[in-house]
PDB file of C-alpha atoms in Angstrom:
ATOM      1  CA  MET A   1      96.907 -97.986-224.961  1.00 32.00           C
ATOM      2  CA  ARG A   2      93.632 -96.478-226.247  1.00 31.00           C
ATOM      3  CA  ARG A   3      94.700 -93.067-225.077  1.00 34.00           C
ATOM      4  CA  ILE A   4      98.110 -93.449-226.697  1.00 32.00           C
ATOM      5  CA  ALA A   5      96.542 -94.586-229.890  1.00 36.00           C
ATOM      6  CA  LEU A   6      94.048 -91.488-229.926  1.00 30.00           C
ATOM      7  CA  SER A   7      96.943 -89.203-229.225  1.00 38.00           C
ATOM      8  CA  GLY A   8      98.838 -90.486-232.143  1.00 37.00           C
ATOM      9  CA  LEU A   9      95.787 -90.223-234.477  1.00 30.00           C
ATOM     10  CA  LEU A  10      95.284 -86.639-233.403  1.00 31.00           C
ATOM     11  CA  ALA A  11      98.959 -85.730-234.008  1.00 39.00           C
ATOM     12  CA  THR A  12      98.759 -87.304-237.469  1.00 34.00           C
ATOM     13  CA  ALA A  13      95.609 -85.320-238.219  1.00 32.00           C
ATOM     14  CA  LEU A  14      97.248 -82.066-237.172  1.00 34.00           C
ATOM     15  CA  CYS A  15     100.350 -82.794-239.293  1.00 41.00           C
ATOM     16  CA  ALA A  16      98.145 -83.471-242.309  1.00 35.00           C
ATOM     17  CA  ALA A  17      96.039 -80.326-241.865  1.00 35.00           C
ATOM     18  CA  PRO A  18      96.676 -77.447-244.171  1.00 41.00           C
ATOM     19  CA  LEU A  19      99.246 -75.026-242.863  1.00 39.00           C
ATOM     20  CA  ALA A  20      96.806 -72.184-243.662  1.00 40.00           C
ATOM     21  CA  ALA A  21      94.247 -73.732-241.186  1.00 39.00           C
ATOM     22  CA  LEU A  22      96.903 -73.835-238.530  1.00 43.00           C
ATOM     23  CA  ALA A  23      98.655 -70.430-239.051  1.00 61.00           C
ATOM     24  CA  GLN A  24      97.773 -67.590-236.871  1.00 87.00           C
ATOM     25  CA  GLU A  25      95.982 -64.690-238.701  1.00 92.00           C
ATOM     26  CA  ILE A  26      97.748 -61.417-239.096  1.00 93.00           C
ATOM     27  CA  THR A  27      96.084 -58.063-239.483  1.00 94.00           C
ATOM     28  CA  VAL A  28      98.035 -55.636-241.614  1.00 94.00           C
ATOM     29  CA  PRO A  29      97.525 -51.864-241.922  1.00 95.00           C
ATOM     30  CA  THR A  30      97.082 -50.878-245.638  1.00 96.00           C
ATOM     31  CA  ALA A  31      96.174 -47.921-247.659  1.00 96.00           C
ATOM     32  CA  GLN A  32      92.713 -49.322-248.000  1.00 95.00           C
ATOM     33  CA  GLY A  33      92.296 -50.114-244.261  1.00 95.00           C
ATOM     34  CA  PRO A  34      93.286 -53.115-242.125  1.00 96.00           C
ATOM     35  CA  VAL A  35      93.385 -56.362-243.977  1.00 96.00           C
ATOM     36  CA  THR A  36      93.492 -59.831-242.240  1.00 95.00           C
ATOM     37  CA  LEU A  37      95.591 -62.479-243.855  1.00 94.00           C
ATOM     38  CA  PRO A  38      95.740 -66.176-243.001  1.00 91.00           C
ATOM     39  CA  GLY A  39      99.271 -66.166-241.857  1.00 93.00           C
ATOM     40  CA  THR A  40     102.861 -65.347-242.789  1.00 95.00           C
ATOM     41  CA  PRO A  41     103.205 -65.574-246.568  1.00 97.00           C
ATOM     42  CA  GLN A  42     105.975 -67.889-247.873  1.00 96.00           C
ATOM     43  CA  SER A  43     105.613 -66.483-251.557  1.00 97.00           C
ATOM     44  CA  VAL A  44     105.141 -62.846-252.363  1.00 98.00           C
ATOM     45  CA  ALA A  45     104.866 -61.033-255.643  1.00 98.00           C
ATOM     46  CA  VAL A  46     105.666 -57.334-255.477  1.00 98.00           C
ATOM     47  CA  TYR A  47     104.527 -54.548-257.947  1.00 98.00           C
ATOM     48  CA  ASP A  48     105.345 -51.559-255.754  1.00 97.00           C
ATOM     49  CA  MET A  49     109.119 -50.405-255.609  1.00 97.00           C
ATOM     50  CA  ALA A  50     108.892 -48.828-252.129  1.00 97.00           C
ATOM     51  CA  ALA A  51     107.535 -52.113-250.915  1.00 98.00           C
ATOM     52  CA  LEU A  52     110.138 -54.099-252.725  1.00 98.00           C
ATOM     53  CA  ASP A  53     112.738 -51.778-251.149  1.00 98.00           C
ATOM     54  CA  THR A  54     111.483 -52.204-247.699  1.00 98.00           C
ATOM     55  CA  ILE A  55     110.729 -56.091-247.524  1.00 98.00           C
ATOM     56  CA  THR A  56     114.224 -56.761-249.060  1.00 97.00           C
ATOM     57  CA  ALA A  57     115.805 -54.601-246.385  1.00 98.00           C
ATOM     58  CA  LEU A  58     114.124 -56.783-243.959  1.00 98.00           C
ATOM     59  CA  GLY A  59     115.595 -59.861-245.500  1.00 97.00           C
ATOM     60  CA  VAL A  60     112.460 -61.106-247.447  1.00 97.00           C
ATOM     61  CA  ALA A  61     113.099 -62.276-251.062  1.00 96.00           C
ATOM     62  CA  PRO A  62     110.291 -61.765-253.535  1.00 97.00           C
ATOM     63  CA  THR A  63     109.343 -64.692-255.715  1.00 97.00           C
ATOM     64  CA  GLY A  64     107.893 -62.252-258.473  1.00 98.00           C
ATOM     65  CA  THR A  65     108.182 -58.607-259.313  1.00 98.00           C
ATOM     66  CA  ILE A  66     107.916 -56.404-262.345  1.00 97.00           C
ATOM     67  CA  ASP A  67     110.022 -57.042-265.277  1.00 94.00           C
ATOM     68  CA  ARG A  68     111.797 -53.604-265.659  1.00 92.00           C
ATOM     69  CA  ILE A  69     113.142 -52.316-262.283  1.00 94.00           C
ATOM     70  CA  LEU A  70     114.523 -48.835-262.703  1.00 92.00           C
ATOM     71  CA  VAL A  71     116.248 -48.680-259.221  1.00 92.00           C
ATOM     72  CA  PRO A  72     119.776 -50.334-259.598  1.00 90.00           C
ATOM     73  CA  ALA A  73     119.830 -51.492-256.050  1.00 90.00           C
ATOM     74  CA  LEU A  74     116.406 -53.224-256.222  1.00 95.00           C
ATOM     75  CA  ARG A  75     117.485 -54.922-259.490  1.00 92.00           C
ATOM     76  CA  ASP A  76     120.137 -56.724-257.413  1.00 90.00           C
ATOM     77  CA  ALA A  77     117.794 -57.163-254.384  1.00 90.00           C
ATOM     78  CA  ALA A  78     115.066 -58.892-256.533  1.00 92.00           C
ATOM     79  CA  GLY A  79     117.433 -61.732-257.447  1.00 86.00           C
ATOM     80  CA  ASP A  80     115.759 -64.484-259.224  1.00 90.00           C
ATOM     81  CA  ALA A  81     112.279 -63.158-258.762  1.00 96.00           C
ATOM     82  CA  ALA A  82     110.097 -64.125-261.816  1.00 97.00           C
ATOM     83  CA  PRO A  83     108.713 -61.392-263.922  1.00 97.00           C
ATOM     84  CA  VAL A  84     104.904 -60.922-263.538  1.00 97.00           C
ATOM     85  CA  GLY A  85     104.134 -57.773-265.724  1.00 97.00           C
ATOM     86  CA  THR A  86     104.764 -53.932-265.244  1.00 95.00           C
ATOM     87  CA  LEU A  87     103.926 -51.318-262.765  1.00 90.00           C
ATOM     88  CA  PHE A  88     100.844 -50.519-264.850  1.00 92.00           C
ATOM     89  CA  GLU A  89      99.977 -53.828-266.318  1.00 95.00           C
ATOM     90  CA  PRO A  90     100.261 -57.163-264.404  1.00 96.00           C
ATOM     91  CA  ASP A  91     100.759 -60.209-266.321  1.00 97.00           C
ATOM     92  CA  LEU A  92      97.867 -62.176-264.688  1.00 97.00           C
ATOM     93  CA  GLU A  93      98.929 -65.361-266.487  1.00 97.00           C
ATOM     94  CA  ALA A  94     102.455 -65.324-265.093  1.00 97.00           C
ATOM     95  CA  LEU A  95     101.125 -64.311-261.712  1.00 97.00           C
ATOM     96  CA  ALA A  96      98.761 -67.347-261.683  1.00 97.00           C
ATOM     97  CA  GLY A  97     101.718 -69.608-262.688  1.00 97.00           C
ATOM     98  CA  LEU A  98     103.558 -68.329-259.692  1.00 97.00           C
ATOM     99  CA  ALA A  99     100.670 -68.843-257.417  1.00 97.00           C
ATOM    100  CA  PRO A 100     101.963 -66.514-254.650  1.00 97.00           C
ATOM    101  CA  ASP A 101     100.572 -66.394-251.124  1.00 97.00           C
ATOM    102  CA  LEU A 102     100.310 -62.541-251.377  1.00 98.00           C
ATOM    103  CA  VAL A 103     100.577 -59.818-253.904  1.00 98.00           C
ATOM    104  CA  ILE A 104     101.657 -56.223-252.953  1.00 98.00           C
ATOM    105  CA  VAL A 105     100.681 -53.219-254.982  1.00 98.00           C
ATOM    106  CA  GLY A 106     101.059 -49.588-254.312  1.00 97.00           C
ATOM    107  CA  GLY A 107     101.518 -46.164-255.722  1.00 94.00           C
ATOM    108  CA  ARG A 108     101.615 -46.464-259.523  1.00 93.00           C
ATOM    109  CA  SER A 109     100.501 -50.142-259.435  1.00 96.00           C
ATOM    110  CA  ALA A 110      97.615 -49.438-256.834  1.00 96.00           C
ATOM    111  CA  THR A 111      95.019 -49.251-259.618  1.00 96.00           C
ATOM    112  CA  GLN A 112      95.716 -52.992-260.193  1.00 96.00           C
ATOM    113  CA  LEU A 113      94.626 -54.175-256.879  1.00 97.00           C
ATOM    114  CA  SER A 114      91.331 -55.588-258.289  1.00 96.00           C
ATOM    115  CA  ALA A 115      92.956 -57.332-261.046  1.00 96.00           C
ATOM    116  CA  VAL A 116      95.686 -59.118-259.032  1.00 97.00           C
ATOM    117  CA  SER A 117      93.180 -59.962-256.442  1.00 97.00           C
ATOM    118  CA  GLN A 118      91.584 -62.340-258.839  1.00 95.00           C
ATOM    119  CA  VAL A 119      94.710 -64.445-258.692  1.00 96.00           C
ATOM    120  CA  ALA A 120      95.793 -64.203-254.905  1.00 96.00           C
ATOM    121  CA  PRO A 121      95.163 -62.229-251.846  1.00 96.00           C
ATOM    122  CA  ALA A 122      96.532 -58.718-252.362  1.00 98.00           C
ATOM    123  CA  ILE A 123      97.129 -55.575-250.396  1.00 98.00           C
ATOM    124  CA  ASP A 124      97.741 -51.922-251.425  1.00 98.00           C
ATOM    125  CA  MET A 125     100.516 -50.440-249.587  1.00 98.00           C
ATOM    126  CA  THR A 126     100.483 -46.912-251.202  1.00 97.00           C
ATOM    127  CA  LEU A 127     102.315 -44.301-249.172  1.00 95.00           C
ATOM    128  CA  GLY A 128     100.457 -41.131-248.495  1.00 90.00           C
ATOM    129  CA  THR A 129     101.701 -37.382-248.405  1.00 85.00           C
ATOM    130  CA  ASP A 130     103.017 -37.991-244.928  1.00 92.00           C
ATOM    131  CA  LEU A 131     105.647 -40.148-246.252  1.00 95.00           C
ATOM    132  CA  LEU A 132     107.878 -40.421-243.121  1.00 96.00           C
ATOM    133  CA  ALA A 133     105.017 -41.694-240.838  1.00 96.00           C
ATOM    134  CA  ASP A 134     103.768 -44.090-243.526  1.00 96.00           C
ATOM    135  CA  ALA A 135     107.285 -45.331-244.195  1.00 97.00           C
ATOM    136  CA  ARG A 136     107.752 -46.072-240.562  1.00 97.00           C
ATOM    137  CA  ALA A 137     104.268 -47.731-240.408  1.00 96.00           C
ATOM    138  CA  ARG A 138     105.202 -49.941-243.454  1.00 97.00           C
ATOM    139  CA  ILE A 139     108.383 -51.102-241.809  1.00 98.00           C
ATOM    140  CA  GLU A 140     106.470 -52.199-238.790  1.00 97.00           C
ATOM    141  CA  GLY A 141     103.644 -53.655-240.775  1.00 97.00           C
ATOM    142  CA  TYR A 142     105.965 -55.740-243.066  1.00 98.00           C
ATOM    143  CA  GLY A 143     107.938 -56.752-239.972  1.00 97.00           C
ATOM    144  CA  ALA A 144     104.759 -58.325-238.384  1.00 96.00           C
ATOM    145  CA  LEU A 145     103.609 -59.833-241.553  1.00 97.00           C
ATOM    146  CA  PHE A 146     106.847 -61.612-242.365  1.00 97.00           C
ATOM    147  CA  ASN A 147     107.695 -62.480-238.888  1.00 96.00           C
ATOM    148  CA  LYS A 148     110.547 -60.027-238.870  1.00 98.00           C
ATOM    149  CA  THR A 149     109.837 -57.800-235.991  1.00 97.00           C
ATOM    150  CA  ASP A 150     113.358 -57.597-234.524  1.00 98.00           C
ATOM    151  CA  GLU A 151     114.640 -56.588-238.120  1.00 98.00           C
ATOM    152  CA  ALA A 152     111.981 -54.051-238.333  1.00 98.00           C
ATOM    153  CA  ALA A 153     112.876 -52.564-234.944  1.00 98.00           C
ATOM    154  CA  ALA A 154     116.469 -52.289-236.105  1.00 98.00           C
ATOM    155  CA  LEU A 155     115.589 -50.633-239.328  1.00 98.00           C
ATOM    156  CA  THR A 156     113.313 -48.111-237.577  1.00 98.00           C
ATOM    157  CA  ALA A 157     116.123 -47.275-235.079  1.00 98.00           C
ATOM    158  CA  THR A 158     118.504 -46.564-238.015  1.00 98.00           C
ATOM    159  CA  LEU A 159     115.974 -44.438-239.703  1.00 98.00           C
ATOM    160  CA  ASP A 160     115.470 -42.414-236.512  1.00 97.00           C
ATOM    161  CA  ASP A 161     119.089 -41.833-236.114  1.00 98.00           C
ATOM    162  CA  LYS A 162     119.407 -40.547-239.720  1.00 98.00           C
ATOM    163  CA  LEU A 163     116.649 -38.304-239.315  1.00 98.00           C
ATOM    164  CA  ALA A 164     118.305 -36.891-236.094  1.00 98.00           C
ATOM    165  CA  GLY A 165     121.462 -36.285-238.058  1.00 98.00           C
ATOM    166  CA  LEU A 166     119.672 -34.587-240.829  1.00 98.00           C
ATOM    167  CA  ASP A 167     117.808 -32.272-238.510  1.00 97.00           C
ATOM    168  CA  LYS A 168     120.997 -31.213-236.921  1.00 97.00           C
ATOM    169  CA  ALA A 169     122.686 -30.674-240.251  1.00 98.00           C
ATOM    170  CA  ALA A 170     119.778 -28.633-241.472  1.00 98.00           C
ATOM    171  CA  ALA A 171     119.606 -26.229-238.650  1.00 97.00           C
ATOM    172  CA  ASP A 172     119.976 -22.577-239.656  1.00 96.00           C
ATOM    173  CA  GLN A 173     120.508 -23.488-243.336  1.00 97.00           C
ATOM    174  CA  GLY A 174     117.959 -21.059-244.663  1.00 97.00           C
ATOM    175  CA  SER A 175     115.461 -21.603-247.347  1.00 98.00           C
ATOM    176  CA  MET A 176     114.890 -24.409-249.796  1.00 98.00           C
ATOM    177  CA  LEU A 177     113.189 -24.797-253.181  1.00 98.00           C
ATOM    178  CA  ILE A 178     112.530 -28.264-254.630  1.00 98.00           C
ATOM    179  CA  VAL A 179     112.434 -28.566-258.434  1.00 98.00           C
ATOM    180  CA  MET A 180     111.594 -31.465-260.700  1.00 97.00           C
ATOM    181  CA  THR A 181     112.882 -31.276-264.306  1.00 97.00           C
ATOM    182  CA  ASN A 182     111.370 -33.278-267.033  1.00 95.00           C
ATOM    183  CA  GLY A 183     113.365 -32.660-270.187  1.00 95.00           C
ATOM    184  CA  PRO A 184     113.140 -28.897-270.809  1.00 96.00           C
ATOM    185  CA  LYS A 185     110.213 -28.480-268.342  1.00 96.00           C
ATOM    186  CA  MET A 186     110.427 -27.552-264.683  1.00 97.00           C
ATOM    187  CA  SER A 187     108.010 -27.924-261.694  1.00 97.00           C
ATOM    188  CA  ALA A 188     108.424 -26.819-258.070  1.00 97.00           C
ATOM    189  CA  TYR A 189     107.085 -28.610-255.127  1.00 96.00           C
ATOM    190  CA  GLY A 190     106.188 -27.314-251.555  1.00 95.00           C
ATOM    191  CA  LYS A 191     105.453 -28.579-248.142  1.00 93.00           C
ATOM    192  CA  ASP A 192     102.102 -30.198-249.092  1.00 90.00           C
ATOM    193  CA  SER A 193     103.326 -32.025-252.094  1.00 92.00           C
ATOM    194  CA  ARG A 194     104.820 -35.470-252.816  1.00 91.00           C
ATOM    195  CA  PHE A 195     108.326 -34.063-251.710  1.00 94.00           C
ATOM    196  CA  GLY A 196     106.993 -32.382-248.787  1.00 94.00           C
ATOM    197  CA  TRP A 197     108.587 -34.915-246.429  1.00 96.00           C
ATOM    198  CA  ILE A 198     111.889 -33.296-247.165  1.00 97.00           C
ATOM    199  CA  PHE A 199     110.664 -30.011-245.745  1.00 97.00           C
ATOM    200  CA  ALA A 200     109.371 -31.957-242.629  1.00 96.00           C
ATOM    201  CA  ALA A 201     112.599 -33.863-242.128  1.00 97.00           C
ATOM    202  CA  THR A 202     114.852 -30.930-242.467  1.00 98.00           C
ATOM    203  CA  GLY A 203     112.729 -28.341-240.878  1.00 97.00           C
ATOM    204  CA  MET A 204     113.872 -25.805-243.564  1.00 98.00           C
ATOM    205  CA  ALA A 205     111.737 -23.046-244.786  1.00 97.00           C
ATOM    206  CA  GLU A 206     110.139 -22.909-248.190  1.00 97.00           C
ATOM    207  CA  ALA A 207     111.644 -20.361-250.442  1.00 98.00           C
ATOM    208  CA  VAL A 208     108.243 -20.003-252.005  1.00 97.00           C
ATOM    209  CA  PRO A 209     105.230 -20.698-249.601  1.00 95.00           C
ATOM    210  CA  GLY A 210     101.850 -21.630-250.831  1.00 91.00           C
ATOM    211  CA  LEU A 211     102.997 -23.679-254.006  1.00 91.00           C
ATOM    212  CA  ASP A 212     100.302 -25.440-255.971  1.00 81.00           C
ATOM    213  CA  GLN A 213      99.737 -28.774-254.321  1.00 76.00           C
ATOM    214  CA  ALA A 214      99.235 -30.637-257.654  1.00 71.00           C
ATOM    215  CA  ASN A 215     100.807 -34.037-257.826  1.00 74.00           C
ATOM    216  CA  HIS A 216     102.821 -32.809-260.759  1.00 82.00           C
ATOM    217  CA  GLY A 217     103.936 -29.668-259.102  1.00 92.00           C
ATOM    218  CA  GLN A 218     103.609 -26.204-260.110  1.00 94.00           C
ATOM    219  CA  ALA A 219     105.001 -25.203-263.510  1.00 95.00           C
ATOM    220  CA  ILE A 220     107.844 -22.775-263.213  1.00 97.00           C
ATOM    221  CA  SER A 221     110.573 -20.675-265.203  1.00 98.00           C
ATOM    222  CA  HIS A 222     114.061 -19.661-264.628  1.00 98.00           C
ATOM    223  CA  GLU A 223     112.586 -16.225-263.553  1.00 98.00           C
ATOM    224  CA  PHE A 224     110.629 -17.938-260.977  1.00 98.00           C
ATOM    225  CA  ILE A 225     113.768 -19.588-259.382  1.00 98.00           C
ATOM    226  CA  ALA A 226     115.697 -16.263-259.646  1.00 98.00           C
ATOM    227  CA  GLU A 227     112.894 -14.392-257.892  1.00 98.00           C
ATOM    228  CA  ALA A 228     112.679 -17.193-255.172  1.00 98.00           C
ATOM    229  CA  ASN A 229     116.529 -16.882-254.735  1.00 98.00           C
ATOM    230  CA  PRO A 230     116.729 -20.040-252.540  1.00 98.00           C
ATOM    231  CA  ASP A 231     119.544 -20.689-250.242  1.00 98.00           C
ATOM    232  CA  TRP A 232     119.360 -24.413-251.169  1.00 98.00           C
ATOM    233  CA  LEU A 233     118.041 -25.913-254.480  1.00 98.00           C
ATOM    234  CA  LEU A 234     117.057 -29.565-254.595  1.00 98.00           C
ATOM    235  CA  VAL A 235     116.717 -31.054-257.953  1.00 98.00           C
ATOM    236  CA  VAL A 236     114.911 -34.348-259.026  1.00 97.00           C
ATOM    237  CA  ASP A 237     115.530 -35.317-262.724  1.00 97.00           C
ATOM    238  CA  ARG A 238     112.463 -37.208-263.672  1.00 96.00           C
ATOM    239  CA  GLY A 239     113.842 -38.077-267.098  1.00 94.00           C
ATOM    240  CA  ALA A 240     116.835 -39.743-265.577  1.00 94.00           C
ATOM    241  CA  ALA A 241     114.696 -41.583-263.121  1.00 94.00           C
ATOM    242  CA  ILE A 242     112.632 -43.309-265.869  1.00 92.00           C
ATOM    243  CA  GLY A 243     115.471 -43.823-268.180  1.00 90.00           C
ATOM    244  CA  ALA A 244     114.310 -41.358-270.791  1.00 89.00           C
ATOM    245  CA  ASP A 245     116.600 -39.799-273.371  1.00 87.00           C
ATOM    246  CA  GLY A 246     116.854 -36.014-273.578  1.00 87.00           C
ATOM    247  CA  GLN A 247     117.965 -32.993-271.692  1.00 92.00           C
ATOM    248  CA  GLY A 248     119.284 -33.568-268.279  1.00 95.00           C
ATOM    249  CA  ALA A 249     118.507 -31.434-265.223  1.00 97.00           C
ATOM    250  CA  GLU A 250     121.772 -29.456-265.084  1.00 95.00           C
ATOM    251  CA  ALA A 251     121.342 -28.394-268.671  1.00 96.00           C
ATOM    252  CA  THR A 252     117.669 -27.461-268.113  1.00 97.00           C
ATOM    253  CA  LEU A 253     118.515 -25.427-264.990  1.00 97.00           C
ATOM    254  CA  ARG A 254     121.489 -23.584-266.403  1.00 96.00           C
ATOM    255  CA  SER A 255     120.854 -20.083-267.228  1.00 97.00           C
ATOM    256  CA  ALA A 256     122.214 -16.668-266.023  1.00 98.00           C
ATOM    257  CA  LEU A 257     118.993 -16.195-264.023  1.00 98.00           C
ATOM    258  CA  VAL A 258     119.466 -19.514-262.126  1.00 98.00           C
ATOM    259  CA  GLU A 259     123.351 -19.046-261.888  1.00 97.00           C
ATOM    260  CA  GLY A 260     122.708 -15.727-260.027  1.00 98.00           C
ATOM    261  CA  THR A 261     120.836 -17.408-257.028  1.00 98.00           C
ATOM    262  CA  THR A 262     122.364 -17.785-253.696  1.00 98.00           C
ATOM    263  CA  ALA A 263     122.088 -21.653-254.107  1.00 98.00           C
ATOM    264  CA  TRP A 264     124.071 -21.652-257.270  1.00 98.00           C
ATOM    265  CA  GLN A 265     126.562 -19.092-256.195  1.00 98.00           C
ATOM    266  CA  GLN A 266     127.175 -20.993-252.922  1.00 97.00           C
ATOM    267  CA  ASP A 267     127.347 -24.346-254.594  1.00 97.00           C
ATOM    268  CA  GLN A 268     124.237 -25.362-252.697  1.00 98.00           C
ATOM    269  CA  VAL A 269     122.516 -27.154-255.513  1.00 98.00           C
ATOM    270  CA  ILE A 270     121.687 -30.770-254.681  1.00 98.00           C
ATOM    271  CA  TYR A 271     120.779 -33.223-257.477  1.00 98.00           C
ATOM    272  CA  LEU A 272     118.836 -35.730-255.602  1.00 97.00           C
ATOM    273  CA  ASP A 273     119.175 -39.472-256.631  1.00 95.00           C
ATOM    274  CA  PRO A 274     116.309 -39.599-259.188  1.00 94.00           C
ATOM    275  CA  ALA A 275     115.442 -43.284-258.738  1.00 93.00           C
ATOM    276  CA  ALA A 276     115.259 -43.043-254.869  1.00 93.00           C
ATOM    277  CA  THR A 277     113.285 -39.865-254.712  1.00 95.00           C
ATOM    278  CA  TYR A 278     110.874 -40.485-257.645  1.00 94.00           C
ATOM    279  CA  ILE A 279     110.598 -44.247-258.251  1.00 94.00           C
ATOM    280  CA  ALA A 280     111.128 -45.840-254.833  1.00 96.00           C
ATOM    281  CA  ALA A 281     110.256 -42.975-252.534  1.00 95.00           C
ATOM    282  CA  GLY A 282     109.423 -44.130-249.102  1.00 96.00           C
ATOM    283  CA  GLY A 283     111.210 -47.562-249.335  1.00 98.00           C
ATOM    284  CA  TYR A 284     113.661 -48.021-246.603  1.00 98.00           C
ATOM    285  CA  GLY A 285     116.756 -48.100-248.821  1.00 97.00           C
ATOM    286  CA  ALA A 286     115.702 -45.174-250.882  1.00 97.00           C
ATOM    287  CA  LEU A 287     114.689 -43.117-247.893  1.00 98.00           C
ATOM    288  CA  THR A 288     117.794 -43.628-245.924  1.00 98.00           C
ATOM    289  CA  ALA A 289     119.952 -43.010-248.922  1.00 97.00           C
ATOM    290  CA  THR A 290     118.300 -39.695-249.519  1.00 97.00           C
ATOM    291  CA  LEU A 291     118.697 -38.772-245.903  1.00 98.00           C
ATOM    292  CA  ASP A 292     122.455 -39.577-246.117  1.00 98.00           C
ATOM    293  CA  GLN A 293     122.753 -37.402-249.327  1.00 97.00           C
ATOM    294  CA  LEU A 294     120.925 -34.530-247.857  1.00 98.00           C
ATOM    295  CA  THR A 295     122.834 -34.739-244.469  1.00 98.00           C
ATOM    296  CA  ALA A 296     126.271 -34.918-246.317  1.00 98.00           C
ATOM    297  CA  ALA A 297     125.438 -31.864-248.501  1.00 97.00           C
ATOM    298  CA  LEU A 298     123.999 -29.807-245.711  1.00 97.00           C
ATOM    299  CA  SER A 299     126.928 -30.638-243.418  1.00 95.00           C
ATOM    300  CA  ASP A 300     129.381 -29.481-246.116  1.00 86.00           C
ATOM    301  CA  GLY A 301     127.275 -26.242-246.394  1.00 70.00           C
ATOM    302  CA  ALA A 302     127.432 -25.579-242.705  1.00 63.00           C
ATOM    303  CA  ASP A 303     131.430 -26.139-242.722  1.00 62.00           C
ATOM    304  CA  SER A 304     131.913 -23.930-245.677  1.00 54.00           C
TER     305      SER A 304
END
């Protein structure tokens, strides 16, 4: 009887123990190095759009996120998540009221890591210049963190299939130039830039090797594009991505010089989804949507 009574008391004590004390610790790779968390978070606030994209693809619903989401698909995915500030300025009072188990920052919100860490455990999941490798690592990391390893494996398998399809479609397609427009201004990006992953994924040659590696690209003109004469011209409209008024990408590009290039003449100008490539780049949904867009366009080019 004494043994039974002791067993019952032990079971009662275990049931009453805080869940955090019983949970198995999880170590997550982050942009700041490995971080150990007390267990699977039940409530998560997300300030990084690539992170929001990937965790919702895994079936994880955020309890808090930014109050102005510029990616339409992510606005729907965020559901009833409470607003907790902006990318650049978290609302610490709202965040404290939410009391999440974890806060995720990254990219534009990475500078707020110290601030949000005052409220709850926080991790920086910024993606580096090797975006494809980092995106894959984030899928795996979030899968382990949220106990979604099977779902993560399925996402990775789909990503690999799409990359293989793009590689096939891009074979022998010639050179490529990536241009971002910002109203009337234009910048070009090469292999070592924020959009360098597109060169890696397609295997296509740079129309202009050795471009400035600056985060905002190398300022260019219509003459520059004409001299580069790319076989394919990929365009990101920053103004459209951030919802700014003003001149759109096609109007900015249109000139006799650009219209004389091989890309324009062969109808091989691809206007990439601006939100996917600029706001949520590296998130699972944004990445696979961009891969699909590129594969479809390059396949059409190969068939023409």
